[in-house]
Short mmCIF file of C-alpha atoms in Angstrom, two decimals:
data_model
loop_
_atom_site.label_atom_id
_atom_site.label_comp_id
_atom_site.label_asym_id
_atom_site.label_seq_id
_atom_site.Cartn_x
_atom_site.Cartn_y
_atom_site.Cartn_z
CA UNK H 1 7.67 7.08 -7.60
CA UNK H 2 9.92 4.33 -7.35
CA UNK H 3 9.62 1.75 -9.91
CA UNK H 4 9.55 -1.51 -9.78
CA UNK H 5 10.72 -4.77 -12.33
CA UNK H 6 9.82 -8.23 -11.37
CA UNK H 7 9.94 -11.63 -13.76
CA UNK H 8 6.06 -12.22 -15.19
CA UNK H 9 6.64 -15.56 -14.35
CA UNK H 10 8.47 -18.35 -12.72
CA UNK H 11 8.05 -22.18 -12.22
CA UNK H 12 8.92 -23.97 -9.78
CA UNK H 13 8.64 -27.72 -7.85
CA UNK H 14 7.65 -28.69 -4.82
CA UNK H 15 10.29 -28.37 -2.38
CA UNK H 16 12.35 -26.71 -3.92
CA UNK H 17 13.98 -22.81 -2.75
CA UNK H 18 12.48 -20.17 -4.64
CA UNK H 19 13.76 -16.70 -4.79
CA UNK H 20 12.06 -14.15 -6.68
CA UNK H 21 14.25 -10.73 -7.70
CA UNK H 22 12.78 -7.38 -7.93
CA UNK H 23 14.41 -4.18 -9.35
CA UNK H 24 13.87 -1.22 -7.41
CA UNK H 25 16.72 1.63 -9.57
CA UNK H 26 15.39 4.67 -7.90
CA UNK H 27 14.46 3.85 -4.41
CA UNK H 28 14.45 6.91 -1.97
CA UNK H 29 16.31 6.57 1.05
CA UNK H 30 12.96 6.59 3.23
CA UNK H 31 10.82 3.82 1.02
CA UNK H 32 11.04 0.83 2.23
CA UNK H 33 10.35 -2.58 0.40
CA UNK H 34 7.36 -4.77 0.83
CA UNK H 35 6.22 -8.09 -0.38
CA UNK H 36 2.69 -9.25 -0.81
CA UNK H 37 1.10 -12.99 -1.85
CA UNK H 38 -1.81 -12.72 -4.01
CA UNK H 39 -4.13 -16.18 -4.52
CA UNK H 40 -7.24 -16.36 -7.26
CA UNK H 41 -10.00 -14.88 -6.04
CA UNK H 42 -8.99 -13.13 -3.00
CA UNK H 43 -7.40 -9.67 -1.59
CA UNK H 44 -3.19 -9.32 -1.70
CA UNK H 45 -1.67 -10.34 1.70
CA UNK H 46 1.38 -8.96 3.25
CA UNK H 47 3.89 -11.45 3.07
CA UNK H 48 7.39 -9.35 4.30
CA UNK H 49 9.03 -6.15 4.45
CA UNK H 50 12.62 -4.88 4.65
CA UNK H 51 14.66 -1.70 4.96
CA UNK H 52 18.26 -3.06 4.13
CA UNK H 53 19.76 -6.64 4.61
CA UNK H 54 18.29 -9.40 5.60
CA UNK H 55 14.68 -10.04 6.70
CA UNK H 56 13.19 -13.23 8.06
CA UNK H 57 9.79 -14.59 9.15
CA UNK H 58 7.73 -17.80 9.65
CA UNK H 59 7.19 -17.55 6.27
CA UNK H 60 9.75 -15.99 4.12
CA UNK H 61 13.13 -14.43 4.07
CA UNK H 62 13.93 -10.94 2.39
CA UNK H 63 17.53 -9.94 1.17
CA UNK H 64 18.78 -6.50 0.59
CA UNK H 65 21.82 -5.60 -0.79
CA UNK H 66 23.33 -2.23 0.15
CA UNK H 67 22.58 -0.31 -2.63
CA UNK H 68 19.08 -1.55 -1.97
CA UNK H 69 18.56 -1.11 -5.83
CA UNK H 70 16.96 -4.99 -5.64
CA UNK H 71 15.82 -7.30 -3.29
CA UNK H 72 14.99 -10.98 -3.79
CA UNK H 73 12.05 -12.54 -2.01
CA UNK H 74 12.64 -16.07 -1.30
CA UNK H 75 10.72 -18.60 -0.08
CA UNK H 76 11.97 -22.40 1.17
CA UNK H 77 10.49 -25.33 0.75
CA UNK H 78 7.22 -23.87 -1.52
CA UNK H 79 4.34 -26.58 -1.49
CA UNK H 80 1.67 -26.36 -4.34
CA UNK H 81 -0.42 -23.82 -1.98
CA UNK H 82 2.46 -21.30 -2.58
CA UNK H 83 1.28 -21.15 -6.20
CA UNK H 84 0.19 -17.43 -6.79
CA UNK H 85 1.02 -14.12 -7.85
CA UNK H 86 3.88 -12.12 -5.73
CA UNK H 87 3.85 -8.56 -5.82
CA UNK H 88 6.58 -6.25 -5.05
CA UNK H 89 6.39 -2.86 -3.50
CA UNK H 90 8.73 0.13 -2.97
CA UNK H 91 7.48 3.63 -0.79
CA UNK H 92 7.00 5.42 1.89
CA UNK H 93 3.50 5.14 4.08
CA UNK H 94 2.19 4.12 1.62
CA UNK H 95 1.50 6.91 -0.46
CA UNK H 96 3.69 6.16 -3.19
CA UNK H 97 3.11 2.90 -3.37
CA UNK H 98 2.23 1.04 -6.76
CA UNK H 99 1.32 -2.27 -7.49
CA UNK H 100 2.58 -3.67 -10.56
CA UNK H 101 1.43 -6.96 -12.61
CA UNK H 102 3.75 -9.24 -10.30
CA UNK H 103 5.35 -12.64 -10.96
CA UNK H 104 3.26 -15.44 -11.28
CA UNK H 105 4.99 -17.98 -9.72
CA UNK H 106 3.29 -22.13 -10.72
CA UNK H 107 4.66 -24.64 -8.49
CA UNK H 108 4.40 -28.16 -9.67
CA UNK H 109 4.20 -31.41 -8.08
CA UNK P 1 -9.28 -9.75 15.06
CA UNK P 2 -11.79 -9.72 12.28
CA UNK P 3 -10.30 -8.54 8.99
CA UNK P 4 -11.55 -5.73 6.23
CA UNK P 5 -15.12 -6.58 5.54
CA UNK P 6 -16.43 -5.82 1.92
CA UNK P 7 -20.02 -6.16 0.58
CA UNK P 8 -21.41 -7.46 -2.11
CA UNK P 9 -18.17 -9.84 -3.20
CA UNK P 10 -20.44 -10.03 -6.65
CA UNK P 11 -22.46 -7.77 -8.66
CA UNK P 12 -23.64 -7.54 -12.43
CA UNK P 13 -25.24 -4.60 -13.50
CA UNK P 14 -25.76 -3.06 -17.24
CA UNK P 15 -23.66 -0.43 -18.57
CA UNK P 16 -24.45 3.18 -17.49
CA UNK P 17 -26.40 1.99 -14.40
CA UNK P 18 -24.54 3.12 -10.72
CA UNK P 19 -23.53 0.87 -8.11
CA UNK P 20 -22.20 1.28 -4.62
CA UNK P 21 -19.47 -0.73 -3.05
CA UNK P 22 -19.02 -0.57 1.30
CA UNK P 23 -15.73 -1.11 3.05
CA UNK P 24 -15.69 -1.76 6.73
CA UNK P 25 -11.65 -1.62 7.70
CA UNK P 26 -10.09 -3.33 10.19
CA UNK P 27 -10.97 -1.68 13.78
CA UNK P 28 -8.72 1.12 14.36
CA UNK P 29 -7.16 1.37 11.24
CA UNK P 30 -6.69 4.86 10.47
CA UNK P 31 -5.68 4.71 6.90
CA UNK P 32 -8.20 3.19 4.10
CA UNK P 33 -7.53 2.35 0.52
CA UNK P 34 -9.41 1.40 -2.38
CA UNK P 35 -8.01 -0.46 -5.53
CA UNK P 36 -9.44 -1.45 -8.64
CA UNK P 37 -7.86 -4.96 -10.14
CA UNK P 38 -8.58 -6.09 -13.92
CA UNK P 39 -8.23 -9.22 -14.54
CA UNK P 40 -4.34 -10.42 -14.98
CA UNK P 41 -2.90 -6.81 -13.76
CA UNK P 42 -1.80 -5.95 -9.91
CA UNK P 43 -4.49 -3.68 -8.23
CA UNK P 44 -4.28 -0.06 -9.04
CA UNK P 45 -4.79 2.71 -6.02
CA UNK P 46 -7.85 4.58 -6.60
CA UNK P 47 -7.70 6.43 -3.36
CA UNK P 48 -6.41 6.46 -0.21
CA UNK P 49 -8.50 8.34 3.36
CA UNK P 50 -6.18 9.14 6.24
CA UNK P 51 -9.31 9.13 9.18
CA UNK P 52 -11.58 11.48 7.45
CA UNK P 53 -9.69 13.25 4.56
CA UNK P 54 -8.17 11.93 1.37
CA UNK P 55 -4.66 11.59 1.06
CA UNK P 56 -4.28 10.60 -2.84
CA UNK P 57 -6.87 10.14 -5.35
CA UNK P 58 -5.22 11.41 -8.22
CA UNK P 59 -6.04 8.15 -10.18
CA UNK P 60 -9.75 7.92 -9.35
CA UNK P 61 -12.07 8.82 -12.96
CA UNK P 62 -13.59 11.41 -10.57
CA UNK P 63 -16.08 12.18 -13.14
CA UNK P 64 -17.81 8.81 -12.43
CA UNK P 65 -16.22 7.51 -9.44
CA UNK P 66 -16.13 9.06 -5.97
CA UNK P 67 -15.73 7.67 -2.57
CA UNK P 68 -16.32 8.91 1.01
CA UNK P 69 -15.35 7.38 4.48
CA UNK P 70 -17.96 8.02 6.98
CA UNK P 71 -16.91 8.93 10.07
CA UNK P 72 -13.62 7.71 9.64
CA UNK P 73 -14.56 4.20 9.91
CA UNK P 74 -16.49 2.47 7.08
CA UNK P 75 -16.04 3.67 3.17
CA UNK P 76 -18.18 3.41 -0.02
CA UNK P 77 -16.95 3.40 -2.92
CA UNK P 78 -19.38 4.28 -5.51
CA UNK P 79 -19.65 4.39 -10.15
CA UNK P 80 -21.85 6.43 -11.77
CA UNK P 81 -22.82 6.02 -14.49
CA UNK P 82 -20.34 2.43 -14.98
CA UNK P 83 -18.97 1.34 -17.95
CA UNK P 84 -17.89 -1.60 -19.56
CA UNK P 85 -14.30 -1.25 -18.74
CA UNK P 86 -14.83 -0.93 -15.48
CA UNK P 87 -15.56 -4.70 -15.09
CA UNK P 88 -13.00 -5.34 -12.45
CA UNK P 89 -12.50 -6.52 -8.82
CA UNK P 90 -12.26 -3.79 -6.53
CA UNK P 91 -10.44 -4.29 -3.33
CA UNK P 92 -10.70 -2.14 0.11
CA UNK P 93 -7.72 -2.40 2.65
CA UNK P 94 -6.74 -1.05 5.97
CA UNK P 95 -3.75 0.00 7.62
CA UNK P 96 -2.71 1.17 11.16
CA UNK P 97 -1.50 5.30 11.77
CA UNK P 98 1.95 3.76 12.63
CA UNK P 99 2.55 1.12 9.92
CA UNK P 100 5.15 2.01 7.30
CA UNK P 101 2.98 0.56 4.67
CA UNK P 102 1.75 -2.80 5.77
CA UNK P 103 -2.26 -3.19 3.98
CA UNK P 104 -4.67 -5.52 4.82
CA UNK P 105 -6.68 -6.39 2.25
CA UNK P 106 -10.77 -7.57 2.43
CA UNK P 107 -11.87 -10.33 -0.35
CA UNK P 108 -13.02 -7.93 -2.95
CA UNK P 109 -15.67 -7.14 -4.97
CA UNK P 110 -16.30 -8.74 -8.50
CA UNK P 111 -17.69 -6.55 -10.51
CA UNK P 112 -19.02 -7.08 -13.85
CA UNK P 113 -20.41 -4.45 -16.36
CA UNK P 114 -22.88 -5.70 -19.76
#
């Protein structure tokens, strides 16, 4: 299983760029790399995923570096509602997936 | 497109009693997952249905937990006899045949053990 290392915790402000680094040593060449956004109270939701390089969506942008033995999650602009917990993922279908605790990331005002 | 329905999202019952827990996946979604979260830690794969058959439940307590997915559609998840440390949320989510990995999660369901 590849494992994964993430910060417990960041703050940020609102406004601000925040990018959010995840260690990934022993990725296999099929996993690929997803991110999900977790609020209080409710279910983990798919924010992005990436093979290699650069991803980008309406709400995020995912870079890969070649050895894709990181990646760093980073979102523009974050507003108080970005405040949650962000969760990084390495595998194949799925079936070697693993959460792990995830960075807590506080925006303030 | 409706998302992954769960029922109850709360329940309280006393140690060593059972309890049940349904999961109604996203239509079409081949691939079913349930995950128990304690409170402050990510959610940890309990076990994973392809359609009918399991794919990976080497981390469920099978000697009080077990799960089935009827049909291929809706799931149950169910503890017996609970314990206290299994005070938790437990989460169901869906995923298409063709999706690398991509889960969609329902709301959960709080559970709390005395």
């Amino acid at each position: 299983l590849a494992k994964t290392t993430q910060p417990i915790s960041m703050d940020s402000y609102e406004g601000q760029e925040v990018n959010i680094t995840c260690s990934h040593n022993n990725i296999a060449t099929n996993d690929y790399i997803t991110w999900y956004q977790q609020f209080p109270s409710q279910g983990p939701r798919f924010i992005i995923q990436g093979y290699k390089t650069k991803v980008t969506n309406e709400v995020a942008s995912l870079f890969i570096p070649a050895d894709r033995k990181s990646s760093t999650l980073s979102l523009p602009r974050v507003s108080l509602s970005d405040t949650a917990v962000y969760y990084c993922l390495v595998g194949d279908m799925a079936n070697d997936m693993r959460f792990g605790a995830g960075t807590r990331l506080t925006v303030k005002p | 497109e409706a998302g992954v329905a769960q029922s109850p999202r709360y329940k309280i019952i006393e140690k060593r009693q059972s309890v049940a827990f349904w999961c109604n996946p996203i239509s079409g979604h081949a691939t079913l997952y349930w995950y128990q979260q304690i409170l402050g830690q990510g959610p940890k794969l309990l076990i994973q249905f392809q359609n009918n058959g399991v794919v990976d439940d080497s981390q469920l307590p099978k000697d009080r937990f077990s799960a089935e997915r009827l049909k291929g559609v809706d799931s149950t998840l169910k503890i017996q006899p609970a314990k206290l440390e299994d005070s938790a949320v437990y989460l169901c989510a869906s995923g298409p045949e063709d999706s690398t990995d991509t889960q969609y999660f329902g709301p959960g369901t709080r559970l709390t053990v005395l």
